[in-house]
Coordinates of C-alpha atoms in Angstrom, one line a residue:
M89 CA 89.8 91.1 165.2
K90 CA 91.5 93.8 167.2
K91 CA 94.9 92.6 166.1
I92 CA 93.8 92.7 162.4
A93 CA 92.6 96.2 162.8
T94 CA 95.8 97.3 164.4
Y95 CA 97.8 95.5 161.7
L96 CA 95.9 97.3 158.9
S97 CA 96.2 100.7 160.7
V98 CA 100.0 100.3 160.8
L99 CA 100.1 99.3 157.1
V100 CA 97.9 102.3 156.1
A101 CA 100.1 104.6 158.1
A102 CA 103.2 103.1 156.5
C103 CA 101.9 103.7 153.0
F104 CA 101.1 107.3 153.8
L105 CA 104.8 107.7 154.9
C106 CA 106.4 105.5 152.2
L107 CA 104.2 106.5 149.3
P108 CA 103.3 110.2 149.5
A109 CA 100.5 111.2 147.2
H110 CA 100.1 115.0 147.3
A111 CA 102.0 117.9 145.7
Q112 CA 103.5 115.5 143.1
S113 CA 105.5 116.9 140.3
I114 CA 108.3 116.1 137.8
T115 CA 110.8 118.9 137.2
W116 CA 113.0 118.9 134.1
N117 CA 116.3 120.7 133.8
T118 CA 118.1 122.3 130.8
D119 CA 119.2 119.9 128.1
Q120 CA 122.8 119.4 127.2
M121 CA 124.6 118.0 124.1
L122 CA 126.2 114.5 124.6
S123 CA 127.8 113.8 121.2
A124 CA 130.8 115.8 120.1
S125 CA 131.1 115.0 116.5
T126 CA 131.3 116.8 113.2
E127 CA 129.5 113.8 111.7
N128 CA 125.9 112.9 112.0
T129 CA 124.6 111.0 115.1
T130 CA 121.3 109.2 115.2
T131 CA 119.1 106.7 117.1
P132 CA 119.8 107.5 120.8
H133 CA 118.7 105.2 123.6
V134 CA 119.1 105.5 127.4
A135 CA 118.9 103.4 130.6
V136 CA 118.9 104.5 134.3
A137 CA 119.7 102.5 137.5
G138 CA 119.6 104.5 140.7
D139 CA 121.9 107.6 140.2
R140 CA 123.6 106.0 137.2
A141 CA 122.6 106.4 133.6
V142 CA 124.1 105.3 130.2
A143 CA 123.1 106.8 126.8
V144 CA 124.0 105.2 123.5
W145 CA 123.7 106.3 119.9
T146 CA 125.2 105.7 116.4
Q147 CA 127.7 108.1 115.0
R148 CA 129.3 108.4 111.6
D149 CA 133.1 108.4 111.4
G150 CA 133.2 109.4 107.7
S151 CA 133.0 105.8 106.5
F152 CA 130.8 103.8 108.9
N153 CA 128.2 104.2 111.6
H154 CA 129.5 103.2 115.0
V155 CA 128.0 102.8 118.5
Y156 CA 129.1 105.4 121.1
A157 CA 128.2 105.7 124.7
S158 CA 128.2 108.3 127.5
Y159 CA 127.6 107.7 131.2
S160 CA 126.4 109.7 134.2
T161 CA 126.9 109.0 137.9
N162 CA 124.7 111.9 139.1
R163 CA 121.2 111.2 137.7
G164 CA 122.0 112.7 134.3
E165 CA 123.2 116.1 135.6
S166 CA 126.6 115.7 133.9
W167 CA 127.9 113.2 131.4
S168 CA 131.2 111.6 130.5
A169 CA 132.9 112.3 127.1
P170 CA 131.6 110.0 124.4
Q171 CA 133.4 106.7 123.9
L172 CA 133.4 104.2 121.1
I173 CA 132.1 100.8 122.3
E174 CA 132.6 98.9 119.0
N175 CA 135.2 99.5 116.3
V176 CA 134.2 97.0 113.8
T177 CA 134.8 98.4 110.3
T178 CA 131.1 97.9 109.2
N179 CA 127.9 99.8 109.8
A180 CA 126.0 99.6 113.1
R181 CA 122.4 100.5 113.7
N182 CA 119.6 100.6 116.3
P183 CA 121.6 100.5 119.6
Q184 CA 119.7 99.8 122.8
V185 CA 121.0 99.8 126.4
A186 CA 119.8 98.2 129.6
M187 CA 121.1 98.5 133.2
S188 CA 120.9 96.8 136.6
G189 CA 122.9 98.5 139.3
S190 CA 126.4 99.3 138.0
K191 CA 126.0 96.7 135.2
A192 CA 125.1 97.8 131.7
V193 CA 124.7 96.1 128.4
V194 CA 124.3 97.5 124.9
I195 CA 122.9 95.5 122.0
W196 CA 122.8 96.6 118.4
E197 CA 122.6 95.4 114.8
Q198 CA 125.9 95.3 112.8
A199 CA 126.8 94.4 109.3
S200 CA 128.8 91.2 109.3
G201 CA 131.5 91.6 106.6
S202 CA 129.0 92.4 103.9
T203 CA 125.4 93.8 104.1
V204 CA 124.1 91.0 106.3
Y205 CA 123.3 92.3 109.8
S206 CA 123.8 90.4 113.1
I207 CA 122.9 91.2 116.7
R208 CA 125.9 92.3 118.7
A209 CA 126.4 93.1 122.4
N210 CA 128.9 94.7 124.7
Y211 CA 129.0 94.8 128.5
S212 CA 130.2 97.2 131.2
A213 CA 130.5 96.2 134.9
D214 CA 131.2 99.8 136.1
G215 CA 128.2 101.8 134.8
G216 CA 129.6 102.5 131.4
A217 CA 133.0 103.8 132.4
T218 CA 134.7 100.9 130.6
W219 CA 133.5 98.3 128.1
Q220 CA 134.7 94.9 127.1
A221 CA 135.4 93.5 123.6
T222 CA 135.2 96.7 121.6
A223 CA 137.1 95.0 118.7
S224 CA 135.0 91.9 118.7
P225 CA 131.6 92.3 120.3
L226 CA 129.6 89.2 121.1
V227 CA 127.3 87.9 118.3
L228 CA 124.0 86.9 119.8
N229 CA 122.3 85.4 116.7
D230 CA 123.2 82.5 114.4
A231 CA 125.5 84.4 112.0
T232 CA 125.0 81.9 109.2
G233 CA 121.5 83.3 108.4
W234 CA 120.4 86.4 106.7
D235 CA 119.8 89.9 108.2
A236 CA 118.9 89.9 111.9
M237 CA 116.7 93.0 112.5
H238 CA 113.9 94.6 114.6
S239 CA 115.6 93.8 117.8
S240 CA 114.0 94.4 121.2
I241 CA 115.4 94.1 124.7
A242 CA 113.9 93.7 128.2
I243 CA 115.5 93.5 131.6
S244 CA 114.4 92.5 135.2
G245 CA 117.1 92.5 137.8
D246 CA 120.1 90.8 136.3
R247 CA 117.9 88.8 133.8
M248 CA 117.8 90.0 130.2
V249 CA 116.1 88.8 127.0
V250 CA 116.7 90.0 123.4
V251 CA 114.4 89.1 120.5
W252 CA 114.7 89.8 116.8
A253 CA 113.5 88.7 113.4
Q254 CA 115.8 86.8 111.0
S255 CA 115.5 84.6 108.0
P256 CA 117.7 81.4 108.2
D257 CA 117.5 80.8 104.4
G258 CA 116.6 84.2 102.8
N259 CA 112.9 83.3 102.4
Y260 CA 110.7 83.9 105.5
E261 CA 111.8 85.7 108.7
R262 CA 111.3 83.9 112.0
I263 CA 111.5 85.2 115.6
Y264 CA 114.5 84.3 117.7
A265 CA 115.5 85.0 121.3
N266 CA 118.6 85.0 123.5
Q267 CA 118.9 85.4 127.2
S268 CA 121.4 86.4 129.9
D269 CA 121.3 85.9 133.7
N270 CA 124.1 88.4 134.3
V271 CA 123.1 91.5 132.5
G272 CA 124.8 90.5 129.3
A273 CA 128.2 89.3 130.6
S274 CA 127.4 86.0 129.0
W275 CA 124.5 84.6 126.9
S276 CA 122.9 81.2 126.5
G277 CA 122.5 81.1 122.7
P278 CA 119.8 81.8 120.2
T279 CA 116.4 80.0 120.2
Q280 CA 113.7 80.1 117.6
I281 CA 110.4 81.0 119.3
S282 CA 108.1 81.3 116.3
S283 CA 106.9 78.0 114.8
T284 CA 105.6 79.1 111.4
T285 CA 108.2 78.7 108.6
S286 CA 106.2 79.5 105.5
T287 CA 105.2 83.1 106.2
K288 CA 107.1 86.2 107.4
A289 CA 107.4 87.2 111.1
K290 CA 108.5 90.7 111.9
S291 CA 108.5 93.5 114.5
P292 CA 108.9 91.5 117.7
H293 CA 108.6 93.1 121.1
V294 CA 109.6 91.6 124.5
A295 CA 108.8 92.2 128.2
I296 CA 110.0 90.6 131.4
S297 CA 109.0 90.6 135.1
G298 CA 111.1 88.4 137.3
S299 CA 111.5 85.1 135.5
N300 CA 108.3 85.6 133.4
V301 CA 109.0 86.7 129.8
A302 CA 106.5 87.3 126.9
A303 CA 107.3 88.2 123.3
V304 CA 104.8 89.3 120.7
W305 CA 105.2 89.9 116.9
Q306 CA 103.2 90.2 113.7
Q307 CA 103.0 87.1 111.6
E308 CA 102.1 87.1 107.9
K309 CA 98.8 85.3 107.4
D310 CA 99.3 84.4 103.7
P311 CA 102.2 85.5 101.4
A312 CA 99.6 86.1 98.7
T313 CA 97.7 88.7 100.7
N314 CA 100.6 90.2 102.8
F315 CA 98.1 90.4 105.8
Y316 CA 99.6 90.1 109.2
L317 CA 98.1 88.7 112.5
I318 CA 99.5 88.9 116.0
R319 CA 101.2 86.0 117.7
A320 CA 103.1 85.6 121.0
N321 CA 105.2 83.2 123.0
A322 CA 106.2 83.1 126.6
S323 CA 108.9 81.7 129.0
A324 CA 108.7 81.1 132.7
D325 CA 112.4 80.7 133.3
A326 CA 113.7 84.1 132.0
G327 CA 114.0 82.9 128.4
V328 CA 115.9 79.7 128.9
T329 CA 113.0 77.6 127.5
W330 CA 109.9 78.7 125.6
G331 CA 106.4 77.4 125.1
T332 CA 104.5 77.1 121.8
D333 CA 103.6 80.4 120.1
A334 CA 99.9 81.1 119.7
A335 CA 97.5 83.6 118.1
V336 CA 96.6 86.7 120.1
D337 CA 94.1 88.7 118.0
N338 CA 90.7 87.7 116.6
T339 CA 90.7 89.5 113.3
P340 CA 91.7 86.8 110.7
S341 CA 90.3 88.8 107.7
Q342 CA 91.9 92.1 108.7
Q343 CA 95.5 93.5 108.9
S344 CA 97.0 93.7 112.4
R345 CA 100.4 95.3 113.0
R346 CA 102.9 97.0 115.4
P347 CA 102.3 94.9 118.5
Q348 CA 103.6 95.8 122.0
I349 CA 103.6 93.8 125.2
A350 CA 103.9 94.3 128.9
V351 CA 104.4 91.9 131.8
S352 CA 104.0 92.5 135.6
D353 CA 104.4 89.6 138.0
N354 CA 102.1 87.0 136.3
A355 CA 99.9 89.4 134.3
V356 CA 100.5 89.9 130.5
V357 CA 98.9 92.5 128.3
A358 CA 99.4 93.0 124.5
V359 CA 98.3 95.9 122.3
W360 CA 98.3 96.4 118.5
D361 CA 96.5 98.2 115.7
T362 CA 94.1 96.6 113.2
E363 CA 92.7 97.9 110.0
D364 CA 88.9 97.8 109.4
A365 CA 87.3 97.0 106.1
S366 CA 87.7 100.6 104.9
G367 CA 91.4 100.8 105.7
W368 CA 91.1 102.9 108.9
T369 CA 93.0 101.5 111.9
H370 CA 91.9 100.8 115.5
M371 CA 93.6 100.0 118.7
Y372 CA 93.1 96.6 120.3
S373 CA 94.3 94.7 123.4
N374 CA 94.3 91.2 124.9
R375 CA 95.4 89.9 128.2
T376 CA 96.5 86.6 129.8
S377 CA 98.5 85.4 132.8
F378 CA 101.2 83.0 133.7
S379 CA 99.7 79.9 135.4
G380 CA 101.8 76.9 136.3
G381 CA 104.6 78.2 134.1
T382 CA 102.4 78.5 131.0
V383 CA 100.5 81.1 129.2
V384 CA 97.2 80.6 127.2
W385 CA 95.8 83.3 124.9
T386 CA 92.1 83.5 124.0
P387 CA 91.9 85.5 120.7
A388 CA 88.1 86.0 121.3
N389 CA 88.9 88.1 124.4
A390 CA 90.6 90.9 122.3
Q391 CA 89.1 94.3 123.1
L392 CA 88.7 97.5 121.2
L393 CA 90.4 100.4 123.1
E394 CA 88.7 103.3 121.4
D395 CA 85.6 104.0 119.4
T396 CA 84.8 102.5 116.0
A397 CA 84.5 105.8 114.2
T398 CA 85.9 105.8 110.7
G399 CA 88.1 108.6 109.4
F400 CA 91.0 108.0 111.8
Y401 CA 94.2 106.0 111.9
D402 CA 94.9 104.8 115.5
L403 CA 98.4 103.3 115.5
E404 CA 101.9 103.1 117.1
A405 CA 100.8 101.9 120.6
K406 CA 103.2 102.1 123.5
I407 CA 102.3 100.2 126.7
A408 CA 103.6 100.4 130.3
M409 CA 102.5 98.3 133.3
F410 CA 103.1 98.3 137.1
G411 CA 101.3 95.8 139.2
Q412 CA 97.7 95.6 137.9
N413 CA 97.9 99.1 136.4
V414 CA 98.4 99.4 132.7
I415 CA 98.6 102.5 130.4
V416 CA 98.5 102.5 126.6
V417 CA 99.4 105.6 124.6
W418 CA 99.0 105.9 120.8
Q419 CA 98.7 108.4 117.9
R420 CA 95.4 109.2 116.2
W421 CA 95.7 110.7 112.8
D422 CA 93.0 112.0 110.4
A423 CA 93.1 112.4 106.7
S424 CA 94.5 116.0 107.0
N425 CA 97.4 114.8 109.2
H426 CA 96.0 116.4 112.3
T427 CA 97.3 114.2 115.2
W428 CA 96.1 113.5 118.7
L429 CA 98.1 111.7 121.4
Q430 CA 95.6 109.5 123.2
S431 CA 95.7 107.3 126.3
V432 CA 93.7 104.7 128.1
Q433 CA 94.3 103.0 131.4
S434 CA 93.3 99.8 133.2
G435 CA 93.5 99.1 136.9
N436 CA 92.8 95.3 136.5
A437 CA 95.6 94.2 134.2
G438 CA 93.6 94.9 131.0
A439 CA 90.3 93.2 132.0
S440 CA 88.6 96.6 131.4
W441 CA 89.7 100.0 130.2
S442 CA 88.9 103.6 130.7
L443 CA 87.6 105.9 128.0
P444 CA 90.4 107.5 125.9
V445 CA 91.9 110.9 127.1
T446 CA 93.8 113.3 124.9
L447 CA 97.3 114.3 126.0
D448 CA 98.1 116.6 123.1
D449 CA 97.1 117.5 119.6
S450 CA 98.8 119.1 116.6
A451 CA 97.6 120.2 113.2
S452 CA 101.1 119.4 111.9
G453 CA 101.8 116.1 113.5
I454 CA 102.8 114.2 116.7
N455 CA 105.4 111.4 116.3
R456 CA 107.9 109.0 118.0
H457 CA 106.2 108.9 121.4
E458 CA 107.5 106.8 124.3
L459 CA 106.0 105.8 127.7
I460 CA 107.3 104.7 131.0
M461 CA 105.5 103.8 134.2
M462 CA 106.9 103.6 137.7
E463 CA 105.1 103.0 141.0
R464 CA 104.1 106.6 141.7
Y465 CA 104.1 108.2 138.2
A466 CA 104.0 107.7 134.5
V467 CA 105.5 109.9 131.8
A468 CA 104.8 110.1 128.1
I469 CA 107.3 111.8 125.7
W470 CA 106.8 112.7 122.1
Q471 CA 107.8 114.9 119.1
Y472 CA 105.4 117.8 118.7
D473 CA 105.4 119.7 115.4
D474 CA 104.0 123.2 115.7
G475 CA 104.2 123.8 112.0
S476 CA 107.6 125.4 112.1
L477 CA 109.6 123.4 114.7
A478 CA 109.6 119.9 116.1
K479 CA 109.8 120.1 119.9
V480 CA 110.2 117.5 122.6
R481 CA 107.1 117.4 124.9
T482 CA 106.2 115.4 128.0
S483 CA 103.2 114.9 130.2
A484 CA 103.0 113.1 133.5
S485 CA 100.3 111.2 135.4
F486 CA 100.2 110.6 139.1
D487 CA 97.0 108.6 139.2
E488 CA 97.9 105.5 137.0
G489 CA 96.9 107.3 133.8
E490 CA 93.5 108.6 134.8
S491 CA 94.6 112.2 134.2
W492 CA 97.7 113.9 132.8
T493 CA 99.5 117.2 133.3
D494 CA 99.6 119.8 130.6
P495 CA 102.2 119.2 127.9
E496 CA 105.6 120.7 128.6
A497 CA 108.5 121.3 126.2
I498 CA 111.8 120.0 127.7
D499 CA 114.2 120.9 124.9
S500 CA 116.0 124.2 124.7
S501 CA 116.0 124.6 120.9
T502 CA 114.3 127.6 119.4
L503 CA 115.7 127.0 115.8
Y504 CA 116.2 123.3 115.2
N505 CA 114.1 120.2 115.0
N506 CA 114.2 117.4 117.6
F507 CA 113.3 113.7 117.0
D508 CA 114.0 110.1 118.1
M509 CA 113.3 110.8 121.7
K510 CA 113.7 108.0 124.4
I511 CA 113.1 108.1 128.1
A512 CA 114.1 105.9 131.1
A513 CA 113.6 106.1 134.9
S514 CA 114.7 104.6 138.1
G515 CA 113.0 105.5 141.4
D516 CA 112.6 109.3 141.3
N517 CA 115.2 109.9 138.6
L518 CA 114.3 110.3 134.9
V519 CA 116.5 110.9 131.8
S520 CA 115.5 111.6 128.3
V521 CA 117.7 111.6 125.1
Y522 CA 116.9 112.8 121.7
A523 CA 118.5 113.8 118.4
R524 CA 118.6 117.4 117.2
Y525 CA 119.1 118.5 113.6
N526 CA 121.1 121.7 113.2
S527 CA 120.1 122.9 109.8
D528 CA 122.5 125.8 109.8
P529 CA 124.4 125.4 106.4
A530 CA 127.7 125.9 108.2
I531 CA 126.9 123.0 110.5
D532 CA 124.2 120.8 108.9
R533 CA 124.3 117.8 111.2
V534 CA 122.5 115.9 113.9
N535 CA 123.7 115.7 117.5
I536 CA 122.4 113.9 120.6
Y537 CA 121.0 115.8 123.6
A538 CA 119.9 114.7 127.1
N539 CA 117.8 116.2 129.8
N540 CA 117.1 114.9 133.3
A541 CA 114.3 115.3 135.7
S542 CA 113.3 114.3 139.3
F543 CA 110.0 113.2 140.7
S544 CA 108.8 114.9 143.9
G545 CA 106.0 113.3 145.9
G546 CA 105.8 115.7 148.8
G547 CA 105.6 114.6 152.4
F548 CA 108.1 112.2 153.9
I549 CA 109.7 109.1 152.2
V550 CA 111.0 106.5 154.6
F551 CA 112.4 103.0 154.0
A552 CA 112.1 103.5 150.2
G553 CA 114.1 101.3 147.9
E554 CA 115.7 102.1 144.6
D555 CA 112.4 101.9 142.7
G556 CA 110.4 103.7 145.4
H557 CA 108.8 100.6 147.0
C558 CA 107.6 100.8 150.5
F559 CA 109.4 98.1 152.4
I560 CA 106.8 97.9 155.2
A561 CA 103.8 97.2 153.1
S562 CA 105.7 95.3 150.4
T563 CA 107.3 93.0 153.0
A564 CA 103.9 92.4 154.8
F565 CA 102.3 91.2 151.5
G566 CA 105.4 89.7 149.9
S567 CA 105.7 92.0 146.9
P568 CA 105.3 95.7 145.9
L569 CA 103.1 94.4 143.1
A570 CA 100.7 92.6 145.5
G571 CA 97.1 93.5 145.1
Q572 CA 96.9 94.4 148.8
V573 CA 99.6 97.0 148.4
D574 CA 97.8 98.5 145.4
I575 CA 94.6 98.7 147.5
L576 CA 96.5 100.6 150.2
R577 CA 98.0 102.9 147.6
K578 CA 94.6 103.7 146.1
F579 CA 93.3 104.4 149.6
R580 CA 96.1 106.8 150.2
D581 CA 95.5 108.6 146.9
G582 CA 91.8 109.1 147.9
Y583 CA 92.6 111.1 151.1

């Protein structure tokens, strides 16, 4: 017993050193323009790995939209000149970037000769300084089908999975996946992961933790009604093989849409919005876990995340998860377009949820929010319309989403609207990118801007890894996501 007490004392002390809890803050710098074009630029995305960051966007060249990239080696404090990473003479759209160490991969949708879009990819082994195959980027889907669209990516270490919707015959879209074990240097090939072939599948979202992957999407119930239900599939070998897709929600007579999913270790949580009989929408969730390499969903376990009051549209959920801690953020609209940004959190992988808290509200609208969650903090970012200007606002939580800091504007614009914001983090480093429309008649174009921030936890940080994990406690219990480490973290936060 004495040895056990000593052991626990050492671990508690280690967590106080490795995971400081007090005087926590996130400090943003001044934003800077990344694109340098006289043409419009849109749809930015960003990834961070340690001190490295890569931002991507689409940019018009007068004839076509192309994918450009810029990289940083100092946590987003300065950026390289933009570089073209594909020069195919067709339109590109929806670029997304992921990183692991110095490796980076970008995927996007590109017209293939005509108006049919395919999923393309390019790879960098040096943090975005150089790119392979700009003239002929890899094609990840079966190019013989129709449009590939609604792509989503997820990465864990060097393992990466991409999902998308595509019709093989021009009739009904199905969900496909492709995977890489080397951050996009090579790919295994497309796999169909939805089983239904007589109704439409769309809007897939994917998440990965280690080798566990889960994808969720909305599946048309009946072409005659155009109602959608939520379905999901999972893989326990990083997307090499998949199980059989299954229903997630329990609302067969209602409309369910816009699903999102999160995976942490073996835990899986999905969220979506569902219309009630009056047409108002509500936020729902369901949970499951990997067991013996398989996942089983129980639709009857779906939970309502907010009240059942009518007169509101609760929609556009974003979910983030670390260990057993889960945060969901969404927009609540009323009939007058007054908007609230709301959040709930769970400390037990979605088994139960807190009451909603409000991060922000606007009489003119809140849009395009995003959410990230690290071990010691979470950050939400969104577009805030004050009636005359659309600003970029953020809020941070240092207690797994139980409370949030006051909203803070992080863009420097006093004249022009901002939109399409994205955010990424690694350890204590955060980077956000967004588009800004300069409406001056002499300019009249959109450019891409970036801002960076750092997390400060106070106290001393020792033996901390790239993602802020305490090596002492994590090694003792086998994983930074272990329940025992979470208990020590919560004990630390209470004192």
